[in-house]
Amino acid sequence: PLIDANSVIYQNSRNSQMLVRGADEPWLGLQLVGGSADILARAASRLNEYDFDLLDLNMGCPMPKVTRKGGGAALSHNPKLAAACVEKVVRASRFPVTAKIRIVSESDPEATLDLARALEQSGICALTIHGRLWERVYAGPVAMDIIRAVHDALRIPVVANGGVFGQQDAARLRQGSGCSRIMLARGTIGNPWIFREIDAPQPVAPPTHEEVCDEMERQVMGMIELYGELVGMRQARKIILAYLTGRGYRRSRRSVVTKLATAAEFVQFLAVIRAEGPSEKFQQTEGFIQG
């Protein structure tokens, strides 16, 4: 889960839901976002009472609601503050601390290297790099050469991130960045099968219609159980759309998703999808989720 440091300090009631660890989760990491070293450290101290395995500092989120408060990718442009945040969080947390950043420049590796070295010296045990600028959000090519420069310069593990929506994307990122470790993000939304795909030695068949419906139902009903019907369904809409997009389901059906508000409406909608299936024979292509 991604949690704002201020919400931890002021005990936002939603945090208790987000920090629930399932009995079937052998490993759980928590990502903390904020723009103040003192606030982040106080939040890290409070989080010590919870049950997870790793605390990651988000210094890569490009969303304005995060960056205008000095957090996320805004920290990547302030190496001294970013390093101070790490130092204080490492001292406050009982968990191993990692960080996720974005590249700082597309043309000058040294700008990103300076940030990465400062974070390593401040105590992180691993670093994830999204290979795009803050301003590009999720558009454009991933700067694998800059990720590689950081990977070669640091002693700690470096994880490459950006643009992985299938097996070929994963292979390109590993080869281009020199990193044996990669992080998947948007490519997993509506496509949990991506993990078996990128680990397979050969191309694998896409999920069947029945698998898509079963997994979508399991995830959406689990969100409702965890967050409650109102919040759960609001958050689930983009998940439902992701499961259906690019797999041959009718656009008219997908347009209904934004209006789903209750579990009963979702169950009724899913029954129609199950019965109807994709509108035409569909050959899944790599990167379908992007469309």
Short mmCIF file of C-alpha atoms in Angstrom, two decimals:
data_model
loop_
_atom_site.label_atom_id
_atom_site.label_comp_id
_atom_site.label_asym_id
_atom_site.label_seq_id
_atom_site.Cartn_x
_atom_site.Cartn_y
_atom_site.Cartn_z
CA PRO A 1 0.00 0.00 0.00
CA LEU A 2 0.98 3.65 -0.57
CA ILE A 3 0.33 5.83 2.46
CA ASP A 4 0.78 9.55 3.04
CA ALA A 5 2.99 10.29 6.05
CA ASN A 6 0.63 12.98 7.34
CA SER A 7 -2.28 10.55 7.35
CA VAL A 8 -0.26 8.19 9.55
CA ILE A 9 0.50 10.93 12.07
CA TYR A 10 -3.08 12.15 12.16
CA GLN A 11 -4.39 8.58 12.27
CA ASN A 12 -6.57 8.54 9.19
CA SER A 13 -9.10 5.75 9.72
CA ARG A 14 -8.46 4.33 6.25
CA ASN A 15 -4.90 3.42 7.16
CA SER A 16 -6.03 0.56 9.37
CA GLN A 17 -7.75 -0.95 6.33
CA MET A 18 -4.82 -0.39 3.99
CA LEU A 19 -2.36 -1.93 6.44
CA VAL A 20 -4.27 -5.16 6.91
CA ARG A 21 -2.06 -8.13 6.03
CA GLY A 22 -3.79 -11.10 4.48
CA ALA A 23 -3.13 -14.58 5.81
CA ASP A 24 -2.01 -15.59 2.32
CA GLU A 25 0.59 -12.81 1.97
CA PRO A 26 4.07 -14.22 2.66
CA TRP A 27 5.68 -10.84 1.96
CA LEU A 28 4.35 -7.30 2.29
CA GLY A 29 5.96 -3.94 1.64
CA LEU A 30 4.65 -0.51 2.55
CA GLN A 31 5.36 2.65 0.57
CA LEU A 32 5.43 5.98 2.37
CA VAL A 33 5.15 9.37 0.69
CA GLY A 34 5.82 12.85 2.06
CA GLY A 35 7.96 15.93 1.66
CA SER A 36 9.22 16.56 5.21
CA ALA A 37 12.00 14.57 6.86
CA ASP A 38 10.53 15.09 10.33
CA ILE A 39 7.01 14.07 9.26
CA LEU A 40 8.30 11.00 7.44
CA ALA A 41 10.35 9.95 10.46
CA ARG A 42 7.41 10.38 12.83
CA ALA A 43 5.24 8.34 10.49
CA ALA A 44 7.89 5.62 10.21
CA SER A 45 8.07 5.39 13.97
CA ARG A 46 4.31 4.90 14.24
CA LEU A 47 4.35 2.28 11.53
CA ASN A 48 6.72 0.13 13.58
CA GLU A 49 3.71 -1.43 15.31
CA TYR A 50 2.40 -2.91 12.07
CA ASP A 51 3.28 -6.19 10.40
CA PHE A 52 5.14 -5.79 7.12
CA ASP A 53 8.60 -6.53 5.77
CA LEU A 54 9.96 -3.42 4.07
CA LEU A 55 9.43 0.35 4.11
CA ASP A 56 9.86 2.08 0.75
CA LEU A 57 10.12 5.85 0.38
CA ASN A 58 8.25 7.09 -2.68
CA MET A 59 10.34 9.74 -4.42
CA GLY A 60 8.96 9.05 -7.87
CA CYS A 61 5.22 9.74 -7.91
CA PRO A 62 4.53 12.46 -10.54
CA MET A 63 0.96 13.25 -9.52
CA PRO A 64 0.36 16.96 -8.67
CA LYS A 65 -1.53 16.12 -5.47
CA VAL A 66 1.75 14.61 -4.21
CA THR A 67 4.42 16.81 -5.80
CA ARG A 68 2.83 20.13 -4.86
CA LYS A 69 3.35 19.11 -1.22
CA GLY A 70 7.03 18.44 -1.89
CA GLY A 71 6.70 14.66 -1.95
CA GLY A 72 7.09 12.01 -4.62
CA ALA A 73 9.08 13.08 -7.68
CA ALA A 74 9.60 16.57 -6.23
CA LEU A 75 12.12 15.03 -3.81
CA SER A 76 14.18 13.73 -6.72
CA HIS A 77 15.00 17.35 -7.57
CA ASN A 78 16.20 18.08 -4.03
CA PRO A 79 18.96 15.52 -3.27
CA LYS A 80 19.90 17.06 0.08
CA LEU A 81 16.34 16.92 1.37
CA ALA A 82 15.86 13.44 -0.08
CA ALA A 83 18.98 12.22 1.73
CA ALA A 84 17.84 13.85 4.98
CA CYS A 85 14.49 12.09 4.66
CA VAL A 86 16.21 8.74 4.23
CA GLU A 87 18.56 9.29 7.16
CA LYS A 88 15.74 10.12 9.57
CA VAL A 89 13.48 7.33 8.37
CA VAL A 90 16.28 4.74 8.61
CA ARG A 91 16.88 5.77 12.23
CA ALA A 92 13.17 5.68 13.05
CA SER A 93 12.11 2.48 11.32
CA ARG A 94 12.58 -1.07 12.51
CA PHE A 95 12.15 -2.26 8.92
CA PRO A 96 14.68 -2.24 6.06
CA VAL A 97 14.29 1.00 4.10
CA THR A 98 14.38 1.32 0.32
CA ALA A 99 13.55 4.16 -2.06
CA LYS A 100 11.99 4.65 -5.47
CA ILE A 101 13.02 7.58 -7.67
CA ARG A 102 12.76 8.82 -11.24
CA ILE A 103 15.61 9.85 -13.47
CA VAL A 104 16.47 13.52 -13.02
CA SER A 105 17.76 14.17 -16.54
CA GLU A 106 17.46 12.33 -19.85
CA SER A 107 20.80 13.61 -21.14
CA ASP A 108 23.04 13.74 -18.07
CA PRO A 109 23.42 10.54 -16.02
CA GLU A 110 25.35 12.43 -13.34
CA ALA A 111 22.24 14.22 -12.07
CA THR A 112 20.55 10.90 -11.31
CA LEU A 113 23.81 9.38 -10.07
CA ASP A 114 24.26 12.20 -7.56
CA LEU A 115 20.81 11.53 -6.15
CA ALA A 116 21.27 7.77 -6.10
CA ARG A 117 24.65 7.97 -4.36
CA ALA A 118 23.25 10.36 -1.75
CA LEU A 119 20.42 7.96 -0.97
CA GLU A 120 22.78 4.99 -0.78
CA GLN A 121 25.05 6.84 1.61
CA SER A 122 22.03 7.77 3.72
CA GLY A 123 21.19 4.16 4.40
CA ILE A 124 18.77 2.65 1.88
CA CYS A 125 19.28 -1.06 1.21
CA ALA A 126 17.94 -1.01 -2.37
CA LEU A 127 16.89 1.54 -5.00
CA THR A 128 14.20 1.38 -7.68
CA ILE A 129 14.44 3.75 -10.66
CA HIS A 130 11.63 4.68 -13.02
CA GLY A 131 13.34 5.59 -16.26
CA ARG A 132 11.24 8.63 -17.17
CA LEU A 133 11.30 12.25 -16.09
CA TRP A 134 8.77 13.59 -13.61
CA GLU A 135 7.30 15.79 -16.36
CA ARG A 136 6.72 12.87 -18.73
CA VAL A 137 4.63 10.96 -16.18
CA TYR A 138 4.23 7.60 -18.00
CA ALA A 139 4.82 8.73 -21.60
CA GLY A 140 7.84 8.23 -23.82
CA PRO A 141 10.75 5.79 -23.82
CA VAL A 142 12.42 4.50 -20.68
CA ALA A 143 15.98 5.79 -20.24
CA MET A 144 17.61 2.41 -19.73
CA ASP A 145 21.12 3.79 -20.18
CA ILE A 146 20.73 6.02 -17.13
CA ILE A 147 19.34 3.16 -15.07
CA ARG A 148 22.35 1.09 -16.17
CA ALA A 149 24.76 3.85 -15.09
CA VAL A 150 23.21 3.87 -11.62
CA HIS A 151 23.21 0.06 -11.46
CA ASP A 152 26.94 0.01 -12.30
CA ALA A 153 27.81 2.75 -9.79
CA LEU A 154 25.97 1.57 -6.66
CA ARG A 155 26.81 -1.28 -4.31
CA ILE A 156 23.20 -1.87 -3.27
CA PRO A 157 20.64 -3.66 -5.49
CA VAL A 158 19.11 -1.47 -8.20
CA VAL A 159 15.65 -2.29 -9.56
CA ALA A 160 14.58 -1.07 -13.02
CA ASN A 161 11.04 0.21 -13.56
CA GLY A 162 8.98 1.54 -16.43
CA GLY A 163 7.04 0.35 -19.45
CA VAL A 164 6.65 -3.36 -18.67
CA PHE A 165 3.36 -4.73 -20.00
CA GLY A 166 4.51 -8.15 -21.14
CA GLN A 167 7.30 -10.68 -21.55
CA GLN A 168 9.18 -8.84 -24.27
CA ASP A 169 9.04 -5.54 -22.35
CA ALA A 170 10.52 -7.25 -19.31
CA ALA A 171 13.33 -8.79 -21.33
CA ARG A 172 14.16 -5.43 -22.97
CA LEU A 173 14.25 -3.64 -19.63
CA ARG A 174 16.52 -6.23 -18.05
CA GLN A 175 18.88 -6.22 -21.00
CA GLY A 176 18.90 -2.46 -21.50
CA SER A 177 19.32 -1.52 -17.84
CA GLY A 178 21.65 -4.30 -16.78
CA CYS A 179 19.36 -4.96 -13.80
CA SER A 180 18.40 -8.51 -12.93
CA ARG A 181 15.56 -7.09 -10.85
CA ILE A 182 12.61 -5.21 -12.36
CA MET A 183 9.48 -3.67 -10.85
CA LEU A 184 6.07 -3.95 -12.46
CA ALA A 185 3.45 -1.28 -11.86
CA ARG A 186 0.61 -0.29 -14.22
CA GLY A 187 1.15 -3.44 -16.28
CA THR A 188 -0.24 -5.55 -13.45
CA ILE A 189 -3.60 -3.74 -13.25
CA GLY A 190 -6.22 -6.10 -14.61
CA ASN A 191 -3.49 -8.51 -15.63
CA PRO A 192 -2.12 -10.54 -12.71
CA TRP A 193 -1.11 -13.20 -15.25
CA ILE A 194 1.80 -10.97 -16.28
CA PHE A 195 3.94 -12.49 -13.53
CA ARG A 196 3.69 -16.01 -14.92
CA GLU A 197 4.20 -14.58 -18.41
CA ILE A 198 7.47 -12.76 -17.78
CA ASP A 199 8.93 -15.71 -15.84
CA ALA A 200 8.10 -18.25 -18.54
CA PRO A 201 10.91 -19.36 -20.90
CA GLN A 202 8.48 -19.28 -23.84
CA PRO A 203 5.43 -17.18 -24.75
CA VAL A 204 2.36 -18.27 -22.78
CA ALA A 205 -1.30 -18.32 -23.73
CA PRO A 206 -3.41 -15.37 -22.55
CA PRO A 207 -6.02 -15.98 -19.85
CA THR A 208 -9.31 -17.48 -20.95
CA HIS A 209 -12.62 -15.64 -20.71
CA GLU A 210 -13.47 -17.73 -17.64
CA GLU A 211 -10.15 -16.89 -15.97
CA VAL A 212 -10.66 -13.17 -16.59
CA CYS A 213 -14.15 -13.23 -15.09
CA ASP A 214 -13.17 -15.37 -12.10
CA GLU A 215 -10.14 -13.26 -11.21
CA MET A 216 -12.00 -9.98 -11.69
CA GLU A 217 -14.77 -11.20 -9.40
CA ARG A 218 -12.29 -12.36 -6.75
CA GLN A 219 -10.45 -9.04 -6.73
CA VAL A 220 -13.48 -6.76 -6.77
CA MET A 221 -15.34 -8.68 -4.06
CA GLY A 222 -12.16 -8.69 -1.98
CA MET A 223 -11.91 -4.91 -2.31
CA ILE A 224 -15.51 -4.54 -1.18
CA GLU A 225 -14.87 -6.77 1.81
CA LEU A 226 -11.78 -4.80 2.79
CA TYR A 227 -12.86 -1.21 2.12
CA GLY A 228 -16.64 -1.43 2.32
CA GLU A 229 -19.08 -1.23 -0.56
CA LEU A 230 -18.92 2.51 -1.28
CA VAL A 231 -15.15 2.96 -1.27
CA GLY A 232 -14.46 -0.52 -2.59
CA MET A 233 -16.62 -0.07 -5.67
CA ARG A 234 -15.29 3.40 -6.36
CA GLN A 235 -11.74 2.06 -6.36
CA ALA A 236 -12.69 -1.07 -8.27
CA ARG A 237 -14.01 0.70 -11.38
CA LYS A 238 -10.59 1.24 -12.92
CA ILE A 239 -9.70 -2.36 -12.05
CA ILE A 240 -12.77 -3.70 -13.85
CA LEU A 241 -12.01 -1.56 -16.90
CA ALA A 242 -8.45 -2.85 -16.97
CA TYR A 243 -9.62 -6.47 -16.97
CA LEU A 244 -11.96 -5.80 -19.89
CA THR A 245 -9.86 -3.45 -22.02
CA GLY A 246 -7.97 -4.98 -24.91
CA ARG A 247 -9.56 -8.40 -24.59
CA GLY A 248 -12.36 -8.08 -27.10
CA TYR A 249 -15.18 -7.05 -24.78
CA ARG A 250 -17.72 -4.62 -26.17
CA ARG A 251 -17.00 -0.95 -25.69
CA SER A 252 -20.66 -0.43 -24.78
CA ARG A 253 -20.26 -2.83 -21.88
CA ARG A 254 -17.10 -1.14 -20.68
CA SER A 255 -18.83 2.24 -20.70
CA VAL A 256 -21.22 0.97 -18.01
CA VAL A 257 -18.38 0.36 -15.55
CA THR A 258 -18.03 4.01 -14.51
CA LYS A 259 -21.61 3.91 -13.19
CA LEU A 260 -21.28 0.77 -11.06
CA ALA A 261 -21.82 1.74 -7.41
CA THR A 262 -22.89 -1.38 -5.48
CA ALA A 263 -21.89 -5.00 -5.16
CA ALA A 264 -25.28 -6.04 -6.54
CA GLU A 265 -24.74 -3.92 -9.65
CA PHE A 266 -21.32 -5.46 -10.15
CA VAL A 267 -22.67 -8.99 -9.78
CA GLN A 268 -25.37 -8.27 -12.34
CA PHE A 269 -22.85 -6.68 -14.71
CA LEU A 270 -20.48 -9.62 -14.36
CA ALA A 271 -23.26 -12.10 -15.12
CA VAL A 272 -23.84 -10.31 -18.43
CA ILE A 273 -20.13 -10.33 -19.24
CA ARG A 274 -19.83 -14.02 -18.38
CA ALA A 275 -22.78 -14.95 -20.58
CA GLU A 276 -21.84 -12.72 -23.47
CA GLY A 277 -18.06 -13.14 -23.58
CA PRO A 278 -15.80 -11.21 -25.94
CA SER A 279 -17.67 -9.87 -28.93
CA GLU A 280 -15.23 -11.38 -31.40
CA LYS A 281 -12.32 -13.76 -31.52
CA PHE A 282 -9.49 -11.78 -30.03
CA GLN A 283 -5.77 -12.40 -30.34
CA GLN A 284 -4.02 -10.86 -27.36
CA THR A 285 -0.99 -8.81 -28.29
CA GLU A 286 1.80 -7.65 -26.05
CA GLY A 287 1.07 -4.35 -24.35
CA PHE A 288 -2.71 -4.59 -24.70
CA ILE A 289 -3.27 -2.85 -21.37
CA GLN A 290 -1.71 0.36 -22.69
CA GLY A 291 -4.50 0.79 -25.17
#
